[in-house]
Coordinates of C-alpha atoms in Angstrom, one line a residue:
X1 CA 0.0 0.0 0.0
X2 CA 1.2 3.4 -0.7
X3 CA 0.7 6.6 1.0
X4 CA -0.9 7.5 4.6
X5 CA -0.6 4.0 6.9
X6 CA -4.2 3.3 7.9
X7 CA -6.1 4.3 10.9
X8 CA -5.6 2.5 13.9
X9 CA -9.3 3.5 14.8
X10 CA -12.0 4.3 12.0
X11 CA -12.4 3.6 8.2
X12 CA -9.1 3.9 5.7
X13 CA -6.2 5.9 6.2
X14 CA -5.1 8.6 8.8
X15 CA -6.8 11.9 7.2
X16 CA -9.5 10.1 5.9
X17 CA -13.2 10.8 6.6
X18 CA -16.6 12.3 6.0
X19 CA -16.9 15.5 4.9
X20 CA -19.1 17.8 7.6
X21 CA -21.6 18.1 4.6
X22 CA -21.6 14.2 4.9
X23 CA -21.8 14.3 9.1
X24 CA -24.4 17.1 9.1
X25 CA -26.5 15.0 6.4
X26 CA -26.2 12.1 8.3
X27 CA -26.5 13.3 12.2
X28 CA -29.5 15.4 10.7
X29 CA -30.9 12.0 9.6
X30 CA -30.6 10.8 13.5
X31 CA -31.9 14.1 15.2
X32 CA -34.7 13.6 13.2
X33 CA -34.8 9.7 14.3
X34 CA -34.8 10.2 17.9
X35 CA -36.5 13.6 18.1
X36 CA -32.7 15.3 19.8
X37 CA -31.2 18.4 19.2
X38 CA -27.7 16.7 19.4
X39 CA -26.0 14.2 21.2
X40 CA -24.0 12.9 24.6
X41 CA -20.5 12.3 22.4
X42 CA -17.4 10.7 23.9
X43 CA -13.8 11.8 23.1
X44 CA -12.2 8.3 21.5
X45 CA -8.6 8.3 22.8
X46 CA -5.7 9.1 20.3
X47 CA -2.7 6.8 19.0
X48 CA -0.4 8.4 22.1
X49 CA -3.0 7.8 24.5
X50 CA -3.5 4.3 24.2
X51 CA -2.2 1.4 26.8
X52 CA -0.7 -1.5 25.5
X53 CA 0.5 -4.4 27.8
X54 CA 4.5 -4.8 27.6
X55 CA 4.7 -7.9 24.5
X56 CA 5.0 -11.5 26.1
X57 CA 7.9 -12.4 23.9
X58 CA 9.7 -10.8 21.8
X59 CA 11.0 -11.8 17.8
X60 CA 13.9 -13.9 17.8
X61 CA 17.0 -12.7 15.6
X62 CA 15.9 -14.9 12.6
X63 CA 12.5 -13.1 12.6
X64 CA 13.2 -9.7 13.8
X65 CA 13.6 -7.9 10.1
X66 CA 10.4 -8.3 9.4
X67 CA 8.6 -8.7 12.8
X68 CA 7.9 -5.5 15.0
X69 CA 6.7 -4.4 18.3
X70 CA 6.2 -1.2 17.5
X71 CA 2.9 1.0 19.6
X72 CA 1.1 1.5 16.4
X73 CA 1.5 -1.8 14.8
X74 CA 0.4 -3.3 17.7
X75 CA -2.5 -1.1 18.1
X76 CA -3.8 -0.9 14.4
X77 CA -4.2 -4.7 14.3
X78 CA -5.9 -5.4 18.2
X79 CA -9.3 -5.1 16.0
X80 CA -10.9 -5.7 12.8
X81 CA -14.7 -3.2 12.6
X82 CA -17.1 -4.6 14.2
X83 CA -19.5 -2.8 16.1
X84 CA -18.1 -4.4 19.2
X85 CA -14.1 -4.0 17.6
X86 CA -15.1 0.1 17.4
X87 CA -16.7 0.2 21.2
X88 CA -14.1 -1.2 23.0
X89 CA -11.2 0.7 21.0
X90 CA -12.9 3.9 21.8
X91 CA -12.8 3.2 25.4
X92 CA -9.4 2.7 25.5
X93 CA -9.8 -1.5 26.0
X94 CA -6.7 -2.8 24.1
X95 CA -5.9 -5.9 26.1
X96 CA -6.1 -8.2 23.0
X97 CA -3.3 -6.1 21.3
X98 CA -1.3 -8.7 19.9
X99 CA 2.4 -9.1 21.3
X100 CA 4.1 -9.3 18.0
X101 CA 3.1 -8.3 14.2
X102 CA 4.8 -10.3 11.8
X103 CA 5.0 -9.0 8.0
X104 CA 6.3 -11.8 6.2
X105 CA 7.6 -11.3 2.5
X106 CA 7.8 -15.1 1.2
X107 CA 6.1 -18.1 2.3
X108 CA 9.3 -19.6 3.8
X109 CA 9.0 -16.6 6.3
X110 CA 5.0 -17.5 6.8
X111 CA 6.2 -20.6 7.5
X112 CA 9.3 -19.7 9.9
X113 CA 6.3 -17.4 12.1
X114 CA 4.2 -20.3 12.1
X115 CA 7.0 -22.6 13.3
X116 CA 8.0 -20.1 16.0
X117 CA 4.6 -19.2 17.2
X118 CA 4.0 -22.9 17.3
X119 CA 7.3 -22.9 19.6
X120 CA 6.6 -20.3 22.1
X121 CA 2.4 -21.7 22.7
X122 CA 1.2 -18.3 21.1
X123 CA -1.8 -17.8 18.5
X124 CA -1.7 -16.7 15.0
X125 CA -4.1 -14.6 13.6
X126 CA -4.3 -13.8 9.9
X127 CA -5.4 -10.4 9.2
X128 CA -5.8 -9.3 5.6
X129 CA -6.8 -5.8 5.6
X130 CA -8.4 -5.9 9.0
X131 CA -11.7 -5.2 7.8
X132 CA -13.8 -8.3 9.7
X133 CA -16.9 -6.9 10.4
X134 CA -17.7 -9.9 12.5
X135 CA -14.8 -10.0 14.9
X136 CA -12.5 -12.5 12.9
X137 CA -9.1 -10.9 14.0
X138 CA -9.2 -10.4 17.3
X139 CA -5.9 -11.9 18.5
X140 CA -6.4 -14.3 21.6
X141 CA -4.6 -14.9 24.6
X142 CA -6.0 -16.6 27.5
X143 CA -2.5 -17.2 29.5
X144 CA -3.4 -21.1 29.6
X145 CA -3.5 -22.7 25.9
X146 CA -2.2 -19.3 24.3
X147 CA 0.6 -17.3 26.1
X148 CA 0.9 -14.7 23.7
X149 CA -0.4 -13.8 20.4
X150 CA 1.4 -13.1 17.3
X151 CA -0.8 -11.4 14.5
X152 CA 0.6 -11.9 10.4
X153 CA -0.2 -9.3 8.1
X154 CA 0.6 -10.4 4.0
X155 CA 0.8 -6.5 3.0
X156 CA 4.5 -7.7 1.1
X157 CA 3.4 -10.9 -0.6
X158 CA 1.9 -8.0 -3.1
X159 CA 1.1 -7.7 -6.4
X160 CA 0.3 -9.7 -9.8
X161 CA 2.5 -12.3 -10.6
X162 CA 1.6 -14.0 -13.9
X163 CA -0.8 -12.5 -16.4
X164 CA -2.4 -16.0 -18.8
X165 CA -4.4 -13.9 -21.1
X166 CA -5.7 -16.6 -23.0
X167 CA -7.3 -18.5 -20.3
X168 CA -8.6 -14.9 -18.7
X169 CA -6.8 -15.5 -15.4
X170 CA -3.8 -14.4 -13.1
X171 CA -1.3 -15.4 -10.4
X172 CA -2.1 -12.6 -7.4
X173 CA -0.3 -12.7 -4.3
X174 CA -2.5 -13.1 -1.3
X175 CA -1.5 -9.8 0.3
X176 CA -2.7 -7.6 -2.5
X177 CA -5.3 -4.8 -2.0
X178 CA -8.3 -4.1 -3.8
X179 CA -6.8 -0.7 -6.0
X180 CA -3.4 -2.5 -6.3
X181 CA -4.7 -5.7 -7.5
X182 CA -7.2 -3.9 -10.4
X183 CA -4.0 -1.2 -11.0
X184 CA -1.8 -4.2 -12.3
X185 CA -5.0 -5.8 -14.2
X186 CA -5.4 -2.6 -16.5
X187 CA -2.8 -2.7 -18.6
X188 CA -3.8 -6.1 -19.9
X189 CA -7.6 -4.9 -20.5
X190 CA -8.6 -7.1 -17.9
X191 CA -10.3 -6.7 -14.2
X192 CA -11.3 -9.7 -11.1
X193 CA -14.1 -7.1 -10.9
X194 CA -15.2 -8.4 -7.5
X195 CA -16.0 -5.1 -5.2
X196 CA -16.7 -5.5 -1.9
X197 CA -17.6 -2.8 0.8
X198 CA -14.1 -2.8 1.9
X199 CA -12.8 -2.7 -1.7
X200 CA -9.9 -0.5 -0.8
X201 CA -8.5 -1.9 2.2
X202 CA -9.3 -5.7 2.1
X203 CA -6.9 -8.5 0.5
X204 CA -7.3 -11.0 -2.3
X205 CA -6.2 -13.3 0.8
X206 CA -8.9 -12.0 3.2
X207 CA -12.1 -11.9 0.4
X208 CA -11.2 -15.9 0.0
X209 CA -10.9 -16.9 3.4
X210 CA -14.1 -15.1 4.0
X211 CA -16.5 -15.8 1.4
X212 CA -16.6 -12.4 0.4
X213 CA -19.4 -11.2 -1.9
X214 CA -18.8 -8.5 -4.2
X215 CA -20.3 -6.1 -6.7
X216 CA -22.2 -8.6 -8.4
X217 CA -25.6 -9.2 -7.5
X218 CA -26.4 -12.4 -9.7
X219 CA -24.0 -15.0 -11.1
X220 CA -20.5 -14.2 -9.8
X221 CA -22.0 -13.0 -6.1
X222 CA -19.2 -14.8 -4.6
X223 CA -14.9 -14.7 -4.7
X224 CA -16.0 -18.3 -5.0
X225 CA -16.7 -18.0 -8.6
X226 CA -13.3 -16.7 -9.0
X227 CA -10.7 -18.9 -7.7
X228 CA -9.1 -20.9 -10.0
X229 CA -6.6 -22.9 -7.7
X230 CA -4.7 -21.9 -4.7
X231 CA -1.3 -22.2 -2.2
X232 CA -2.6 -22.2 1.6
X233 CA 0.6 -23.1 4.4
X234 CA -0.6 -25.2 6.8
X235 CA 1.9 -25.7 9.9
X236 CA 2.0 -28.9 8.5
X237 CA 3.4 -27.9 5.3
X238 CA 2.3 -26.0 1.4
X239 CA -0.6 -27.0 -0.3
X240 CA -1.4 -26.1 -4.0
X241 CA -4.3 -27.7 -5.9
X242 CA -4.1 -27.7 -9.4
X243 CA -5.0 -25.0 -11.7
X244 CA -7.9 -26.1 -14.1
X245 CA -11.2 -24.3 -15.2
X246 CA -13.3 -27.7 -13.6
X247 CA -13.2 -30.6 -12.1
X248 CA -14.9 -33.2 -11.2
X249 CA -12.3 -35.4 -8.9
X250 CA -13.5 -35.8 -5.8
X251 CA -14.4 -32.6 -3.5
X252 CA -12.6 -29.3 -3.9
X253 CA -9.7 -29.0 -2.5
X254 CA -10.1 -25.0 -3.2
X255 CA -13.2 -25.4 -1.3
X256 CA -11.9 -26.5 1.8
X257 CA -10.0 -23.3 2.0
X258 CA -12.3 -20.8 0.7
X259 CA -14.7 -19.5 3.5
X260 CA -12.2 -21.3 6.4
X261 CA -11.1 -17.7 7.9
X262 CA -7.5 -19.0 8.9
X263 CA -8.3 -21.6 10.2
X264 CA -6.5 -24.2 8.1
X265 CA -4.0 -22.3 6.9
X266 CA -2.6 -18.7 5.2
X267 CA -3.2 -18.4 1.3
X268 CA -0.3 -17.0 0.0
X269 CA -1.1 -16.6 -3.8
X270 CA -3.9 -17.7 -6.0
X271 CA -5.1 -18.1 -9.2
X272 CA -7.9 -15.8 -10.1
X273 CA -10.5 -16.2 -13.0
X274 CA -10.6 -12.5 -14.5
X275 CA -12.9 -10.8 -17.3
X276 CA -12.3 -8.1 -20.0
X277 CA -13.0 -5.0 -18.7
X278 CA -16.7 -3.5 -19.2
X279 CA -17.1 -1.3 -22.2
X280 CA -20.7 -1.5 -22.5
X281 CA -23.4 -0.4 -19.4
X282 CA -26.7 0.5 -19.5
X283 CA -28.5 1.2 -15.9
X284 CA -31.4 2.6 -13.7
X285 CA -33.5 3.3 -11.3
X286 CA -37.2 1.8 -10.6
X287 CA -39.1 3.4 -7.8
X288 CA -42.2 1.2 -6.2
X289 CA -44.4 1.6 -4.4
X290 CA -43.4 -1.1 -1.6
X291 CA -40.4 -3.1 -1.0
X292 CA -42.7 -6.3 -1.3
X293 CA -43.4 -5.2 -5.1
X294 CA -39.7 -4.6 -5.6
X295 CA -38.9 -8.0 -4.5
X296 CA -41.4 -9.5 -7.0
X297 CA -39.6 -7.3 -9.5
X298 CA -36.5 -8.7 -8.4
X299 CA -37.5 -12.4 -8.5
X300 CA -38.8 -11.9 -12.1
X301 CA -35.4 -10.8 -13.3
X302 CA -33.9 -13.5 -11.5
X303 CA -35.5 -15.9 -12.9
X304 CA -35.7 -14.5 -16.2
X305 CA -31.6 -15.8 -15.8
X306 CA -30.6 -11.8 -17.6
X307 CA -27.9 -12.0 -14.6
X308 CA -27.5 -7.9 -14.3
X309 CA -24.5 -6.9 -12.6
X310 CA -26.5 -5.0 -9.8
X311 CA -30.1 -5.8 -8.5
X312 CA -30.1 -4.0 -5.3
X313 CA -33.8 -2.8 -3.6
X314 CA -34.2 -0.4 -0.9
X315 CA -36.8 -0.2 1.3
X316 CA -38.3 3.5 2.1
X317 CA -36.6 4.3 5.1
X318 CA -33.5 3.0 3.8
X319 CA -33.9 5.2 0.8
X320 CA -34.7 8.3 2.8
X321 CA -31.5 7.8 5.1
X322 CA -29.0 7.6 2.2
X323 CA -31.1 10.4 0.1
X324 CA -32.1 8.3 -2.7
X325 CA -36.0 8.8 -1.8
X326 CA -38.2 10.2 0.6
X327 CA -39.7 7.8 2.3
X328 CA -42.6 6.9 0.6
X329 CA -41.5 4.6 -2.1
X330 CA -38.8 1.6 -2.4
X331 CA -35.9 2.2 -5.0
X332 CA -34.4 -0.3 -7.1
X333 CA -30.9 0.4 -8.7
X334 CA -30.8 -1.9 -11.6
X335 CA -27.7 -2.4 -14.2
X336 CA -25.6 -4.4 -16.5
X337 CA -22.1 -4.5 -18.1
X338 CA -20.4 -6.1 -20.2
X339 CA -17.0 -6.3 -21.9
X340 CA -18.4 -8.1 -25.2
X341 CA -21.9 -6.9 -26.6
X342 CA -24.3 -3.9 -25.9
X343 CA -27.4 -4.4 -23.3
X344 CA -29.6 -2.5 -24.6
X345 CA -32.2 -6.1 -24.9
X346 CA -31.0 -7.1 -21.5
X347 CA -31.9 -3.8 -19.9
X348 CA -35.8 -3.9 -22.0
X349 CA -36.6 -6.9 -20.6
X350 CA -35.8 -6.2 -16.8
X351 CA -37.5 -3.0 -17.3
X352 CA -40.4 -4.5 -18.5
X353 CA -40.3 -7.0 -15.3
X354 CA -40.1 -3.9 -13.5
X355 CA -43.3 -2.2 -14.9
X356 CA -45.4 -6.1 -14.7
X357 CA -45.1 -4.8 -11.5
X358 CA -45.9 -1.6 -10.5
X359 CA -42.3 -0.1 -10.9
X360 CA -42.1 3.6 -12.5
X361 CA -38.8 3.7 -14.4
X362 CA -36.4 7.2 -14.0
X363 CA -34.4 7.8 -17.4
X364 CA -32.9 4.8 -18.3
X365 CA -30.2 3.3 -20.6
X366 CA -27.4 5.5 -20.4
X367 CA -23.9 4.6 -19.9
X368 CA -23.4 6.3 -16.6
X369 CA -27.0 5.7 -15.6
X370 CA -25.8 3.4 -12.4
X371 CA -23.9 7.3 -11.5
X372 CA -26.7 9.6 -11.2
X373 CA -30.2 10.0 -10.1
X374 CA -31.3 7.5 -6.8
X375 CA -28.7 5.0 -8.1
X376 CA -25.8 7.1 -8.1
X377 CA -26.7 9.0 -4.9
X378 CA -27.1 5.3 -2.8
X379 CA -23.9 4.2 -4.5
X380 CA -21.9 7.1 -3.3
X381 CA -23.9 6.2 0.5
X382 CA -22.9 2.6 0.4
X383 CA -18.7 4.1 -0.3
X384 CA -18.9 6.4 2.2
X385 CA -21.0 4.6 5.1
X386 CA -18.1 2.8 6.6
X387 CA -16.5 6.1 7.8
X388 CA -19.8 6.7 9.8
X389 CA -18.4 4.7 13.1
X390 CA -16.1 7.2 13.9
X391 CA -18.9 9.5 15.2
X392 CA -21.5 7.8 15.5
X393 CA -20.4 5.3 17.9
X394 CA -19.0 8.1 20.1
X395 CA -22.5 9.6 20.1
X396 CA -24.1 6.3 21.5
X397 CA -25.9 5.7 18.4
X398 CA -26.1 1.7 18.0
X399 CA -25.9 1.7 14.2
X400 CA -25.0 -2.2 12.8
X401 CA -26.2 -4.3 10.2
X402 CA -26.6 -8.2 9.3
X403 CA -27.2 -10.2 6.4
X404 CA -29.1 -13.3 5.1
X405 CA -30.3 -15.5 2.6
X406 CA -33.6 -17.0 2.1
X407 CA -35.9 -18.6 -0.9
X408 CA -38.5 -16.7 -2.5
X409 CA -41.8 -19.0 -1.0
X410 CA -40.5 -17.9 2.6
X411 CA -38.4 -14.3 1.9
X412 CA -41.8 -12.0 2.8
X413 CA -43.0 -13.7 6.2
X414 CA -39.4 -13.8 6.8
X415 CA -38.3 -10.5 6.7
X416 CA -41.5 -9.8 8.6
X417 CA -40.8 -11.8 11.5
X418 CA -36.6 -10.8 11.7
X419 CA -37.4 -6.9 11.1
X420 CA -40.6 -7.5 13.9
X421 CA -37.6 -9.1 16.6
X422 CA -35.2 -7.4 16.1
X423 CA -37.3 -3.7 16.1
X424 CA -38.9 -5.5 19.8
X425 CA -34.8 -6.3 20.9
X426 CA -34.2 -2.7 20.1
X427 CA -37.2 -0.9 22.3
X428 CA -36.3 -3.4 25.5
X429 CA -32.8 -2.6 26.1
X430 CA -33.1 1.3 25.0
X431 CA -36.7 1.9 26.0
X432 CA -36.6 4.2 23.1
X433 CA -37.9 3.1 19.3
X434 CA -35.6 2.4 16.7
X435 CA -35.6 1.6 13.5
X436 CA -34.7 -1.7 11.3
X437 CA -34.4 -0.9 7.4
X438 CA -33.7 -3.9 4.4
X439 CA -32.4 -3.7 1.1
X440 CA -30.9 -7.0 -1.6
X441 CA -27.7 -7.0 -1.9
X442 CA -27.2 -10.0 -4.3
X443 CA -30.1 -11.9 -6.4
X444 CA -30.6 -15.7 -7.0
X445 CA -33.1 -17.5 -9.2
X446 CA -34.4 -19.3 -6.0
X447 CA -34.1 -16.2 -3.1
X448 CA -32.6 -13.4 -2.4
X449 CA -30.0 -12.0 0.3
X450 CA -31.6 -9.5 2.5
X451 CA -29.2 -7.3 3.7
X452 CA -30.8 -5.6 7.2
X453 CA -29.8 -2.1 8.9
X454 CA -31.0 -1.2 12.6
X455 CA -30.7 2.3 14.3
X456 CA -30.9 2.6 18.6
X457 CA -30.4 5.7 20.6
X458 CA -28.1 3.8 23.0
X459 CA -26.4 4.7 26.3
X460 CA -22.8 5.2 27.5
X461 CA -21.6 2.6 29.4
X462 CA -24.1 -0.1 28.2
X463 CA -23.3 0.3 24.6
X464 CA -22.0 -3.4 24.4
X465 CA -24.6 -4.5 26.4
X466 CA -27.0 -3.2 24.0
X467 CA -25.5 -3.9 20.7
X468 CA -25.3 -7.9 22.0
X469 CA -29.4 -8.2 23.0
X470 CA -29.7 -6.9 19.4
X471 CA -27.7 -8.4 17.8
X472 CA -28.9 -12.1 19.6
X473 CA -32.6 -10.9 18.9
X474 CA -31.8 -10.6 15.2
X475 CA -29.5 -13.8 14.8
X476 CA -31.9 -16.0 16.3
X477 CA -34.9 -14.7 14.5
X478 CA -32.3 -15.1 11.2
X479 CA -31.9 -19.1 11.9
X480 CA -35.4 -19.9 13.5
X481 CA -36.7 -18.8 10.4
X482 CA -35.0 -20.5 8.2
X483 CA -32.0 -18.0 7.2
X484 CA -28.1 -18.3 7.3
X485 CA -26.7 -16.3 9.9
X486 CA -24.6 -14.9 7.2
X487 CA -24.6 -14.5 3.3
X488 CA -21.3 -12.8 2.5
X489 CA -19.6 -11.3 6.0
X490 CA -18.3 -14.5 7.4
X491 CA -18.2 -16.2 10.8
X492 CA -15.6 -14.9 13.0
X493 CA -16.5 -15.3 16.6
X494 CA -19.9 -12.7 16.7
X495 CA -21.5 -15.5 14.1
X496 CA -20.3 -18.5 16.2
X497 CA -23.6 -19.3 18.3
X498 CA -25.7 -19.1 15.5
X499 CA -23.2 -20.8 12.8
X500 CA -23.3 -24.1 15.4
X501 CA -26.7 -24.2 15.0
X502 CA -26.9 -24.2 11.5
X503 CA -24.0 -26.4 10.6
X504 CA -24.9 -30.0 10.3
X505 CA -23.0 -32.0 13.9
X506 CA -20.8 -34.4 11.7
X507 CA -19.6 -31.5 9.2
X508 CA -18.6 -29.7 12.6
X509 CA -16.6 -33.5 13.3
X510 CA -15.0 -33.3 9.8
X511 CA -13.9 -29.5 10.2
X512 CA -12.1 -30.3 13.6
X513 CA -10.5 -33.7 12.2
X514 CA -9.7 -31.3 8.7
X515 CA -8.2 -28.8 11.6
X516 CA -6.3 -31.2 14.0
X517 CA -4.2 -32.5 11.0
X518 CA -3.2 -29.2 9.2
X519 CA -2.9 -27.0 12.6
X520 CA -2.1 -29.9 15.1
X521 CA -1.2 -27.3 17.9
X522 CA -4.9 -25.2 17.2
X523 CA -2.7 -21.8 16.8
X524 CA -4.6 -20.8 13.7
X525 CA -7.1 -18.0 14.6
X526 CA -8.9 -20.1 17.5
X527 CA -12.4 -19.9 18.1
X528 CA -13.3 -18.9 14.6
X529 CA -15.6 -21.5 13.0
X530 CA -14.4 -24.1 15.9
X531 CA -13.1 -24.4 19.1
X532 CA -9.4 -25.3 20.0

């Protein structure tokens, strides 16, 4: 990465950050919420002021060029950004700093931390860009089974390696960013195109070992779609699988590693499935007049198999708090791309899905449609939300979302009953009412992934306390009706109660046995998916 070092509290890099137009829109948004003039906000301690525990060990000389214990390094990797992560950091809580940051530039020295780590009884955490919104890099120490904790960051094992332009794909090392990784791509007229939130400071490493979902919402939703073949180190040794477009030979290899959040190993450097860059787009927005009739919009594209590359519904109120309505109707920001053929066909027939029912189309077609109106005002929202934390959390508003994925027969009594608990949740531990929006982030031919917001007036000094009976309101009503307790933002150790009970027992068995003979000593990210 070049430039400013990132934040060791808040969204991006140190200078970062909403504009005051942007905090004035937003806060304005919340006065109006919670009927307040303005609100109780907290100072969130600076870099200098923070604590940190003297380190447990220290590097030995083989490791010491590229290992520090340096009082920012420490600090900037104690927490991913979670709603929890951002709480405790702005009350000064570092305990879980880890004792050592490694920043290994070759697998061999991956391997040498693991071997070490292994050694001295401490954890090792993986942390890609740090952007776990579901606590997945929280180092541990428990002073029993883990003595210390080592966290290793890939940042070095950067950039494109190999280019095969006439199978589409390339060699990335695991450590590359977002803006890097598409940089290198350019020049060859070729893009991964997979966009998540956290686009600019998440890893090629961290979107596989998580599952991410990106900017497509049909077809490729997943990094899943993507991955080609990998290299993982294990403590017990490399891995590669081989590199071939499919396979039917037994179960995936690939698969066992994509989605296992560290706990199996570090990727070090895949093979990516890539795409020419788009030259052709055509896009729009559809307002309705309820987020039911969207969705029926939505399933009729789906299933019409047009695939667009975004098929994303708001709800009213979650139109109205990012500007792209007013309240009183739902928005749909609908468009396609493509690097071969115009759309202009693909684009007619979603419309017309759109008007079966009841949608009433703004101008649509143009190139940079998906840029202006209600589409480009939500899409600039959804770049800049992530920045939000850093004042709203110090004003004791609990502002969090979850996500899900159900099929169409039981999506509408479904999001009834989850918004319904988690609205109840929300009045019982604030006493004041709050307010749970939905929108799709990503489309399927048999359901969609509902992608739930939820706004509380909390209080200082129960902020964690709040955010928890929430969130537990909302994940149970996710799996008792029928839901995954995630669609695309991982496990880490928030998603753990809920994941347990969704897992099948004996695939639980086979993760442990898959776990006890690549990380025999259990120093890979424990707690994360399964216990020690």
């Amino acid at each position: 990465m070049t430039g400013a070092r990132l934040k060791h509290y808040g969204w991006g890099r140190e200078g970062e950050g909403m504009s005051a137009e942007e905090r004035d829109f937003l806060l304005g948004r919340y006065r109006a919420k919670f009927a307040r003039d303005d609100f109780d906000s907290i100072a969130v301690p600076r870099l200098e002021e923070i604590s940190l525990r003297a380190p447990c060990i220290m590097p030995p000389a083989t490791l010491a060029p590229f290992c520090t214990t340096d009082h920012y390094d420490r600090a900037a990797h104690a927490y991913g950004k979670s709603y929890p992560d951002y709480v405790r950091a702005m009350l000064g809580d570092y305990d879980c700093a880890p004792d050592v940051v490694a920043y290994p530039r070759s697998e061999a020295e991956i391997s040498a931390v693991m071997d070490w780590a292994g050694s001295v009884g401490a954890s090792l955490t993986p942390f890609g860009g740090g952007s776990s919104v579901c606590g997945g890099v929280e180092p541990q120490v428990d002073g029993e089974r883990y003595k210390a904790a080592v966290t290793l960051d890939l940042r070095h094992l950067s950039g494109v390696v190999e280019v095969d332009a006439a199978s589409r794909a390339a060699l990335i090392e695991a450590g590359t960013y977002g803006p890097d990784l598409e940089a290198q791509l350019r020049p060859h007229g070729l893009t991964l195109r997979h966009f998540p939130q956290s686009f600019e400071y998440s890893t090629l490493g961290g979107w596989i070992a998580t599952r991410s979902g990106g900017h497509f919402a049909s077809l490729y939703t997943h990094i899943d779609d993507f991955v080609e073949s990998l290299r993982v180190v294990t403590p017990r040794g490399v891995i590669e699988t081989r590199r071939l477009p499919g396979s039917g030979a037994g179960p995936s290899p690939d698969r066992m590693f994509i989605g296992s959040e560290g706990i199996l190993g570090v990727i070090s450097r895949a093979w990516m499935r890539l795409q020419p860059r788009p030259t052709f787009r055509a896009g729009a927005s559809v307002r309705f007049a309820t987020f039911f009739a969207a969705a029926r919009a939505v399933r009729a594209i789906a299933q019409a198999g047009l695939f667009p590359s975004n098929c994303r519904i708001l709800d009213p109120h979650e139109a109205y708090n990012t500007g792209a309505g007013d309240g009183s109707f739902a928005v749909m920001v609908l468009a396609f791309e493509s690097g071969d053929h115009p759309l202009e066909p693909w684009m007619a027939r979603a419309l017309q899905c759109c008007t079966d029912h009841g949608g009433t189309v703004e101008p649509a077609g143009a190139a940079d449609a998906h840029l202006k109106g209600a589409a480009g005002i939500w899409r600039n929202a959804f770049i800049r939300m992530p920045y939000a934390r850093e004042f709203l959390n110090p004003a004791a508003i609990v502002n969090d979302t979850f996500e899900t994925a159900i099929t169409w027969d039981r999506f509408e009594s479904f999001h009834d009953e989850v918004k319904a608990a988690t609205e109840r949740a929300i009045f019982e531990v604030t006493g004041v009412k709050g307010e749970v929006t939905c929108r799709f982030t990503h489309v399927y031919p048999d359901g969609p992934a509902p992608y739930f917001s939820f706004h509380a007036l909390g209080r200082h000094g129960a902020l964690l306390e709040q955010w928890q009976a929430i969130k537990i309101a909302a994940s149970d009503a996710l799996i008792s009706a029928g839901g995954t307790i995630t669609h695309h933002h991982a496990v880490g150790r928030d998603h753990r109660p809920w994941y347990d009970r969704q897992r099948p027992d004996l695939f639980a068995a086979a993760l442990r046995a898959a776990k006890r003979e690549l990380d025999p000593h259990g120093l890979l990210n424990p707690g994360v998916l399964i216990d020690p």
